[in-house]
Amino acid sequence: MTDAFIDIPGVRNFRDAGGVGALRRGVLYRSGSFHTLTEEGARRLKALGLRTVFDLRSPFELDTWPDQRFDLDHETLNLPTLPDNRGDGRYWPEDQAALYPFMAETAGPSLAAVVRRLAAPRSPAAVVHCAVGKDRTGLTIAVLQSLLDATEAEITADFLLSNLGLGLDKGPVPYIDEAGAERLSRPVGAELLASSLAWIHDRHGTIPGYLRHHGATEAELTAVRANLSV
């Protein structure tokens, strides 16, 4: 599956989310943010037929690291997966193992909005990104791949590619966060995604049930499958 990676200068961890289950290639991509996108990277994105960008970051992250656009004419939807983490009373867990079920709890409205947009005519090609395309993007893509009949093994294998895409295959890597603090970016493991999906199944039974709970309609779920499937 390493052939899923695409070199987009200035964008980390960019790859095709297709080829997993019935999700076809060339319609849904995943990556880190576009805040260091280069002109050459923008040309390559344009060649992919990019129409929609789902930015899962918080408003503060967007203010600190705005995406670069150059001459790209895609639509951008800011759909935060997590609370803003800056005074609204709900802070992200520092512990990675606790973060994943927390994301499942808070991501429902964002995920339903992604489904709603992908159900619309002419939605592909789309990119889902957060800061580095690992955690928030990982859960979002996993949910979409699940809708397209991917197996747990297929979804997990794609999820774990972020370790390779971000140079985390040898262990944690330090970085500076949006507030200027030094932190560690940690590798992802299969158990993390499994904990998010278990939270969804325990409370809503199925992925479609979770999405319907947050406002997605059956017609929209059907349209997403039709728009993205092989």
PDB file of C-alpha atoms in Angstrom:
ATOM      1  CA  MET A   1       0.000   0.000   0.000  1.00  0.00           C
ATOM      2  CA  THR A   2       3.015   2.303   0.044  1.00  0.00           C
ATOM      3  CA  ASP A   3       2.153   3.133  -3.584  1.00  0.00           C
ATOM      4  CA  ALA A   4      -0.672   5.234  -2.106  1.00  0.00           C
ATOM      5  CA  PHE A   5       1.818   8.008  -1.229  1.00  0.00           C
ATOM      6  CA  ILE A   6       1.943  10.967  -3.614  1.00  0.00           C
ATOM      7  CA  ASP A   7       4.703  13.566  -3.571  1.00  0.00           C
ATOM      8  CA  ILE A   8       3.066  16.968  -3.014  1.00  0.00           C
ATOM      9  CA  PRO A   9       5.875  19.442  -2.172  1.00  0.00           C
ATOM     10  CA  GLY A  10       5.169  21.209   1.110  1.00  0.00           C
ATOM     11  CA  VAL A  11       2.493  18.753   2.285  1.00  0.00           C
ATOM     12  CA  ARG A  12       3.296  15.920   4.675  1.00  0.00           C
ATOM     13  CA  ASN A  13       1.857  12.415   4.591  1.00  0.00           C
ATOM     14  CA  PHE A  14      -0.163  12.917   1.387  1.00  0.00           C
ATOM     15  CA  ARG A  15      -1.688   9.749   0.027  1.00  0.00           C
ATOM     16  CA  ASP A  16      -4.667   8.277  -1.768  1.00  0.00           C
ATOM     17  CA  ALA A  17      -7.194   6.794   0.657  1.00  0.00           C
ATOM     18  CA  GLY A  18      -8.658   4.643  -2.123  1.00  0.00           C
ATOM     19  CA  GLY A  19      -7.928   1.067  -3.024  1.00  0.00           C
ATOM     20  CA  VAL A  20      -9.364   0.101   0.365  1.00  0.00           C
ATOM     21  CA  GLY A  21     -12.660  -1.767   0.318  1.00  0.00           C
ATOM     22  CA  ALA A  22     -14.841  -0.393  -2.466  1.00  0.00           C
ATOM     23  CA  LEU A  23     -13.324   3.114  -2.211  1.00  0.00           C
ATOM     24  CA  ARG A  24     -11.876   3.854  -5.608  1.00  0.00           C
ATOM     25  CA  ARG A  25      -8.607   5.644  -6.153  1.00  0.00           C
ATOM     26  CA  GLY A  26      -8.424   9.247  -7.244  1.00  0.00           C
ATOM     27  CA  VAL A  27     -11.438  10.590  -5.348  1.00  0.00           C
ATOM     28  CA  LEU A  28     -10.410  10.855  -1.690  1.00  0.00           C
ATOM     29  CA  TYR A  29      -6.978  11.803  -0.367  1.00  0.00           C
ATOM     30  CA  ARG A  30      -5.556  12.336   3.114  1.00  0.00           C
ATOM     31  CA  SER A  31      -2.655  14.467   4.330  1.00  0.00           C
ATOM     32  CA  GLY A  32      -1.183  16.936   6.740  1.00  0.00           C
ATOM     33  CA  SER A  33      -2.038  20.617   6.468  1.00  0.00           C
ATOM     34  CA  PHE A  34      -1.275  22.840   3.470  1.00  0.00           C
ATOM     35  CA  HIS A  35       0.376  25.619   5.474  1.00  0.00           C
ATOM     36  CA  THR A  36       3.776  24.944   3.859  1.00  0.00           C
ATOM     37  CA  LEU A  37       2.392  24.032   0.431  1.00  0.00           C
ATOM     38  CA  THR A  38       4.672  25.185  -2.400  1.00  0.00           C
ATOM     39  CA  GLU A  39       3.699  26.461  -5.839  1.00  0.00           C
ATOM     40  CA  GLU A  40       4.829  23.165  -7.333  1.00  0.00           C
ATOM     41  CA  GLY A  41       2.728  21.328  -4.751  1.00  0.00           C
ATOM     42  CA  ALA A  42      -0.285  23.431  -5.713  1.00  0.00           C
ATOM     43  CA  ARG A  43       0.220  22.540  -9.380  1.00  0.00           C
ATOM     44  CA  ARG A  44       0.253  18.856  -8.489  1.00  0.00           C
ATOM     45  CA  LEU A  45      -2.911  19.200  -6.404  1.00  0.00           C
ATOM     46  CA  LYS A  46      -4.610  20.951  -9.295  1.00  0.00           C
ATOM     47  CA  ALA A  47      -3.605  18.095 -11.587  1.00  0.00           C
ATOM     48  CA  LEU A  48      -5.394  15.694  -9.223  1.00  0.00           C
ATOM     49  CA  GLY A  49      -8.640  17.586  -9.846  1.00  0.00           C
ATOM     50  CA  LEU A  50      -8.953  18.819  -6.280  1.00  0.00           C
ATOM     51  CA  ARG A  51     -12.439  20.191  -5.577  1.00  0.00           C
ATOM     52  CA  THR A  52     -12.854  20.081  -1.789  1.00  0.00           C
ATOM     53  CA  VAL A  53     -10.595  20.304   1.262  1.00  0.00           C
ATOM     54  CA  PHE A  54     -11.871  19.170   4.652  1.00  0.00           C
ATOM     55  CA  ASP A  55      -9.718  20.888   7.276  1.00  0.00           C
ATOM     56  CA  LEU A  56     -10.239  19.184  10.644  1.00  0.00           C
ATOM     57  CA  ARG A  57      -8.079  21.584  12.665  1.00  0.00           C
ATOM     58  CA  SER A  58      -9.251  24.029  15.336  1.00  0.00           C
ATOM     59  CA  PRO A  59      -9.801  27.726  14.502  1.00  0.00           C
ATOM     60  CA  PHE A  60      -6.679  28.591  16.504  1.00  0.00           C
ATOM     61  CA  GLU A  61      -4.597  26.193  14.415  1.00  0.00           C
ATOM     62  CA  LEU A  62      -6.009  27.762  11.256  1.00  0.00           C
ATOM     63  CA  ASP A  63      -5.088  31.245  12.462  1.00  0.00           C
ATOM     64  CA  THR A  64      -1.569  30.113  13.354  1.00  0.00           C
ATOM     65  CA  TRP A  65      -0.904  27.960  10.287  1.00  0.00           C
ATOM     66  CA  PRO A  66      -3.293  28.968   7.473  1.00  0.00           C
ATOM     67  CA  ASP A  67      -3.343  26.752   4.409  1.00  0.00           C
ATOM     68  CA  GLN A  68      -1.602  28.102   1.324  1.00  0.00           C
ATOM     69  CA  ARG A  69      -3.745  28.198  -1.828  1.00  0.00           C
ATOM     70  CA  PHE A  70      -1.801  29.859  -4.669  1.00  0.00           C
ATOM     71  CA  ASP A  71      -4.149  29.592  -7.663  1.00  0.00           C
ATOM     72  CA  LEU A  72      -6.155  26.631  -6.370  1.00  0.00           C
ATOM     73  CA  ASP A  73      -9.920  27.147  -6.559  1.00  0.00           C
ATOM     74  CA  HIS A  74     -11.119  24.337  -4.296  1.00  0.00           C
ATOM     75  CA  GLU A  75     -13.747  24.783  -1.592  1.00  0.00           C
ATOM     76  CA  THR A  76     -12.423  24.525   1.973  1.00  0.00           C
ATOM     77  CA  LEU A  77     -14.640  23.395   4.839  1.00  0.00           C
ATOM     78  CA  ASN A  78     -13.316  23.828   8.370  1.00  0.00           C
ATOM     79  CA  LEU A  79     -14.855  20.975  10.380  1.00  0.00           C
ATOM     80  CA  PRO A  80     -12.995  20.641  13.694  1.00  0.00           C
ATOM     81  CA  THR A  81     -12.809  17.083  14.980  1.00  0.00           C
ATOM     82  CA  LEU A  82     -11.867  18.180  18.496  1.00  0.00           C
ATOM     83  CA  PRO A  83     -12.821  21.099  20.775  1.00  0.00           C
ATOM     84  CA  ASP A  84     -10.733  24.252  20.389  1.00  0.00           C
ATOM     85  CA  ASN A  85      -8.714  23.354  23.508  1.00  0.00           C
ATOM     86  CA  ARG A  86      -8.534  27.036  24.423  1.00  0.00           C
ATOM     87  CA  GLY A  87     -11.027  27.899  27.141  1.00  0.00           C
ATOM     88  CA  ASP A  88     -14.249  26.163  26.067  1.00  0.00           C
ATOM     89  CA  GLY A  89     -14.066  23.790  29.028  1.00  0.00           C
ATOM     90  CA  ARG A  90     -13.125  20.600  27.139  1.00  0.00           C
ATOM     91  CA  TYR A  91      -9.435  19.926  26.717  1.00  0.00           C
ATOM     92  CA  TRP A  92      -7.901  17.201  24.614  1.00  0.00           C
ATOM     93  CA  PRO A  93      -6.442  14.347  26.643  1.00  0.00           C
ATOM     94  CA  GLU A  94      -2.655  14.470  26.733  1.00  0.00           C
ATOM     95  CA  ASP A  95      -2.545  10.675  26.829  1.00  0.00           C
ATOM     96  CA  GLN A  96      -2.689   9.243  23.307  1.00  0.00           C
ATOM     97  CA  ALA A  97      -4.701   6.204  24.405  1.00  0.00           C
ATOM     98  CA  ALA A  98      -7.358   8.463  25.936  1.00  0.00           C
ATOM     99  CA  LEU A  99      -7.422  10.761  22.898  1.00  0.00           C
ATOM    100  CA  TYR A 100      -8.874   8.213  20.512  1.00  0.00           C
ATOM    101  CA  PRO A 101     -12.165   7.428  22.300  1.00  0.00           C
ATOM    102  CA  PHE A 102     -12.421  11.158  23.068  1.00  0.00           C
ATOM    103  CA  MET A 103     -12.166  11.876  19.329  1.00  0.00           C
ATOM    104  CA  ALA A 104     -14.940   9.392  18.607  1.00  0.00           C
ATOM    105  CA  GLU A 105     -17.092  11.214  21.162  1.00  0.00           C
ATOM    106  CA  THR A 106     -16.468  14.684  19.728  1.00  0.00           C
ATOM    107  CA  ALA A 107     -16.057  13.997  15.988  1.00  0.00           C
ATOM    108  CA  GLY A 108     -19.652  13.060  15.135  1.00  0.00           C
ATOM    109  CA  PRO A 109     -20.802  16.472  13.827  1.00  0.00           C
ATOM    110  CA  SER A 110     -17.615  16.857  11.783  1.00  0.00           C
ATOM    111  CA  LEU A 111     -17.928  13.404  10.283  1.00  0.00           C
ATOM    112  CA  ALA A 112     -21.601  13.885   9.429  1.00  0.00           C
ATOM    113  CA  ALA A 113     -20.717  17.157   7.678  1.00  0.00           C
ATOM    114  CA  VAL A 114     -18.000  15.405   5.653  1.00  0.00           C
ATOM    115  CA  VAL A 115     -20.542  12.786   4.582  1.00  0.00           C
ATOM    116  CA  ARG A 116     -23.053  15.478   3.651  1.00  0.00           C
ATOM    117  CA  ARG A 117     -20.550  17.225   1.376  1.00  0.00           C
ATOM    118  CA  LEU A 118     -19.282  14.027  -0.228  1.00  0.00           C
ATOM    119  CA  ALA A 119     -22.883  13.065  -0.964  1.00  0.00           C
ATOM    120  CA  ALA A 120     -23.304  16.184  -3.108  1.00  0.00           C
ATOM    121  CA  PRO A 121     -22.794  16.033  -6.884  1.00  0.00           C
ATOM    122  CA  ARG A 122     -19.258  16.702  -8.128  1.00  0.00           C
ATOM    123  CA  SER A 123     -17.697  16.387  -4.682  1.00  0.00           C
ATOM    124  CA  PRO A 124     -14.594  14.346  -5.682  1.00  0.00           C
ATOM    125  CA  ALA A 125     -11.671  14.812  -5.645  1.00  0.00           C
ATOM    126  CA  ALA A 126     -11.417  15.720  -1.968  1.00  0.00           C
ATOM    127  CA  VAL A 127      -8.652  15.895   0.625  1.00  0.00           C
ATOM    128  CA  VAL A 128      -9.128  15.339   4.360  1.00  0.00           C
ATOM    129  CA  HIS A 129      -6.402  16.872   6.486  1.00  0.00           C
ATOM    130  CA  CYS A 130      -5.603  17.961  10.027  1.00  0.00           C
ATOM    131  CA  ALA A 131      -2.148  19.055  11.205  1.00  0.00           C
ATOM    132  CA  VAL A 132      -0.107  16.042  10.092  1.00  0.00           C
ATOM    133  CA  GLY A 133      -2.818  13.679   8.802  1.00  0.00           C
ATOM    134  CA  LYS A 134      -2.427  11.074  11.519  1.00  0.00           C
ATOM    135  CA  ASP A 135      -5.028  11.110  14.328  1.00  0.00           C
ATOM    136  CA  ARG A 136      -8.031  13.257  13.387  1.00  0.00           C
ATOM    137  CA  THR A 137      -7.615  12.452   9.719  1.00  0.00           C
ATOM    138  CA  GLY A 138      -7.027   8.809  10.602  1.00  0.00           C
ATOM    139  CA  LEU A 139     -10.399   8.457  12.314  1.00  0.00           C
ATOM    140  CA  THR A 140     -12.262  10.359   9.591  1.00  0.00           C
ATOM    141  CA  ILE A 141     -10.791   8.267   6.801  1.00  0.00           C
ATOM    142  CA  ALA A 142     -11.412   5.052   8.747  1.00  0.00           C
ATOM    143  CA  VAL A 143     -15.112   5.922   9.050  1.00  0.00           C
ATOM    144  CA  LEU A 144     -15.375   6.692   5.336  1.00  0.00           C
ATOM    145  CA  GLN A 145     -13.529   3.530   4.353  1.00  0.00           C
ATOM    146  CA  SER A 146     -15.844   1.561   6.616  1.00  0.00           C
ATOM    147  CA  LEU A 147     -18.829   2.987   4.710  1.00  0.00           C
ATOM    148  CA  LEU A 148     -17.205   1.668   1.537  1.00  0.00           C
ATOM    149  CA  ASP A 149     -17.112  -1.885   2.947  1.00  0.00           C
ATOM    150  CA  ALA A 150     -13.418  -2.001   3.884  1.00  0.00           C
ATOM    151  CA  THR A 151     -12.446  -4.662   6.375  1.00  0.00           C
ATOM    152  CA  GLU A 152     -10.950  -3.802   9.751  1.00  0.00           C
ATOM    153  CA  ALA A 153      -7.608  -5.177   8.571  1.00  0.00           C
ATOM    154  CA  GLU A 154      -7.622  -2.989   5.441  1.00  0.00           C
ATOM    155  CA  ILE A 155      -8.590   0.118   7.387  1.00  0.00           C
ATOM    156  CA  THR A 156      -5.930  -0.508  10.018  1.00  0.00           C
ATOM    157  CA  ALA A 157      -3.195  -1.111   7.449  1.00  0.00           C
ATOM    158  CA  ASP A 158      -3.963   2.232   5.792  1.00  0.00           C
ATOM    159  CA  PHE A 159      -4.109   3.990   9.167  1.00  0.00           C
ATOM    160  CA  LEU A 160      -0.668   2.682  10.145  1.00  0.00           C
ATOM    161  CA  LEU A 161       0.948   4.084   6.986  1.00  0.00           C
ATOM    162  CA  SER A 162       1.073   7.471   8.739  1.00  0.00           C
ATOM    163  CA  ASN A 163       4.018   6.189  10.768  1.00  0.00           C
ATOM    164  CA  LEU A 164       5.969   5.787   7.535  1.00  0.00           C
ATOM    165  CA  GLY A 165       4.636   9.009   6.008  1.00  0.00           C
ATOM    166  CA  LEU A 166       5.702  11.068   9.022  1.00  0.00           C
ATOM    167  CA  GLY A 167       8.981   9.378   9.849  1.00  0.00           C
ATOM    168  CA  LEU A 168       7.517   7.889  13.032  1.00  0.00           C
ATOM    169  CA  ASP A 169       8.357   4.306  12.121  1.00  0.00           C
ATOM    170  CA  LYS A 170      11.435   4.541  14.330  1.00  0.00           C
ATOM    171  CA  GLY A 171       9.734   6.260  17.288  1.00  0.00           C
ATOM    172  CA  PRO A 172       8.443   9.646  18.503  1.00  0.00           C
ATOM    173  CA  VAL A 173       9.589  12.874  16.826  1.00  0.00           C
ATOM    174  CA  PRO A 174       9.675  16.299  18.554  1.00  0.00           C
ATOM    175  CA  TYR A 175       7.718  19.203  17.079  1.00  0.00           C
ATOM    176  CA  ILE A 176       6.551  22.700  18.005  1.00  0.00           C
ATOM    177  CA  ASP A 177       2.792  22.998  18.421  1.00  0.00           C
ATOM    178  CA  GLU A 178       0.527  25.885  17.439  1.00  0.00           C
ATOM    179  CA  ALA A 179       1.077  27.573  20.814  1.00  0.00           C
ATOM    180  CA  GLY A 180       4.876  27.414  20.471  1.00  0.00           C
ATOM    181  CA  ALA A 181       5.381  24.549  22.942  1.00  0.00           C
ATOM    182  CA  GLU A 182       7.666  21.621  22.189  1.00  0.00           C
ATOM    183  CA  ARG A 183       5.849  18.286  22.095  1.00  0.00           C
ATOM    184  CA  LEU A 184       6.376  14.757  20.858  1.00  0.00           C
ATOM    185  CA  SER A 185       4.550  13.349  17.863  1.00  0.00           C
ATOM    186  CA  ARG A 186       4.003   9.682  18.665  1.00  0.00           C
ATOM    187  CA  PRO A 187       3.549   6.726  16.320  1.00  0.00           C
ATOM    188  CA  VAL A 188       0.069   5.320  15.904  1.00  0.00           C
ATOM    189  CA  GLY A 189      -0.815   1.733  16.741  1.00  0.00           C
ATOM    190  CA  ALA A 190      -3.691  -0.488  15.707  1.00  0.00           C
ATOM    191  CA  GLU A 191      -5.118  -0.423  19.235  1.00  0.00           C
ATOM    192  CA  LEU A 192      -5.672   3.346  19.040  1.00  0.00           C
ATOM    193  CA  LEU A 193      -7.972   3.245  16.048  1.00  0.00           C
ATOM    194  CA  ALA A 194      -9.646   0.140  17.458  1.00  0.00           C
ATOM    195  CA  SER A 195     -10.527   2.075  20.616  1.00  0.00           C
ATOM    196  CA  SER A 196     -12.212   4.838  18.595  1.00  0.00           C
ATOM    197  CA  LEU A 197     -14.211   2.377  16.537  1.00  0.00           C
ATOM    198  CA  ALA A 198     -15.126   0.370  19.657  1.00  0.00           C
ATOM    199  CA  TRP A 199     -16.499   3.555  21.264  1.00  0.00           C
ATOM    200  CA  ILE A 200     -18.675   4.121  18.187  1.00  0.00           C
ATOM    201  CA  HIS A 201     -19.932   0.549  18.051  1.00  0.00           C
ATOM    202  CA  ASP A 202     -20.589   0.336  21.784  1.00  0.00           C
ATOM    203  CA  ARG A 203     -22.818   3.419  21.721  1.00  0.00           C
ATOM    204  CA  HIS A 204     -24.326   3.410  18.234  1.00  0.00           C
ATOM    205  CA  GLY A 205     -24.085  -0.179  17.022  1.00  0.00           C
ATOM    206  CA  THR A 206     -22.693   0.656  13.591  1.00  0.00           C
ATOM    207  CA  ILE A 207     -20.800   3.380  11.756  1.00  0.00           C
ATOM    208  CA  PRO A 208     -23.949   4.363   9.796  1.00  0.00           C
ATOM    209  CA  GLY A 209     -25.876   4.493  13.075  1.00  0.00           C
ATOM    210  CA  TYR A 210     -23.282   6.847  14.533  1.00  0.00           C
ATOM    211  CA  LEU A 211     -23.442   9.104  11.482  1.00  0.00           C
ATOM    212  CA  ARG A 212     -27.258   9.112  11.461  1.00  0.00           C
ATOM    213  CA  HIS A 213     -27.211  10.049  15.149  1.00  0.00           C
ATOM    214  CA  HIS A 214     -25.244  13.156  14.196  1.00  0.00           C
ATOM    215  CA  GLY A 215     -27.529  14.181  11.358  1.00  0.00           C
ATOM    216  CA  ALA A 216     -26.448  12.268   8.265  1.00  0.00           C
ATOM    217  CA  THR A 217     -29.417  10.859   6.352  1.00  0.00           C
ATOM    218  CA  GLU A 218     -29.760   7.435   4.808  1.00  0.00           C
ATOM    219  CA  ALA A 219     -29.951   9.112   1.391  1.00  0.00           C
ATOM    220  CA  GLU A 220     -26.630  10.860   2.041  1.00  0.00           C
ATOM    221  CA  LEU A 221     -24.950   7.630   3.133  1.00  0.00           C
ATOM    222  CA  THR A 222     -26.192   5.942  -0.038  1.00  0.00           C
ATOM    223  CA  ALA A 223     -24.986   8.834  -2.180  1.00  0.00           C
ATOM    224  CA  VAL A 224     -21.493   8.759  -0.622  1.00  0.00           C
ATOM    225  CA  ARG A 225     -21.200   5.079  -1.447  1.00  0.00           C
ATOM    226  CA  ALA A 226     -22.309   5.727  -5.014  1.00  0.00           C
ATOM    227  CA  ASN A 227     -19.989   8.726  -5.477  1.00  0.00           C
ATOM    228  CA  LEU A 228     -16.861   7.078  -4.080  1.00  0.00           C
ATOM    229  CA  SER A 229     -17.173   3.412  -4.967  1.00  0.00           C
ATOM    230  CA  VAL A 230     -15.461   1.579  -7.815  1.00  0.00           C
TER     231      VAL A 230
END
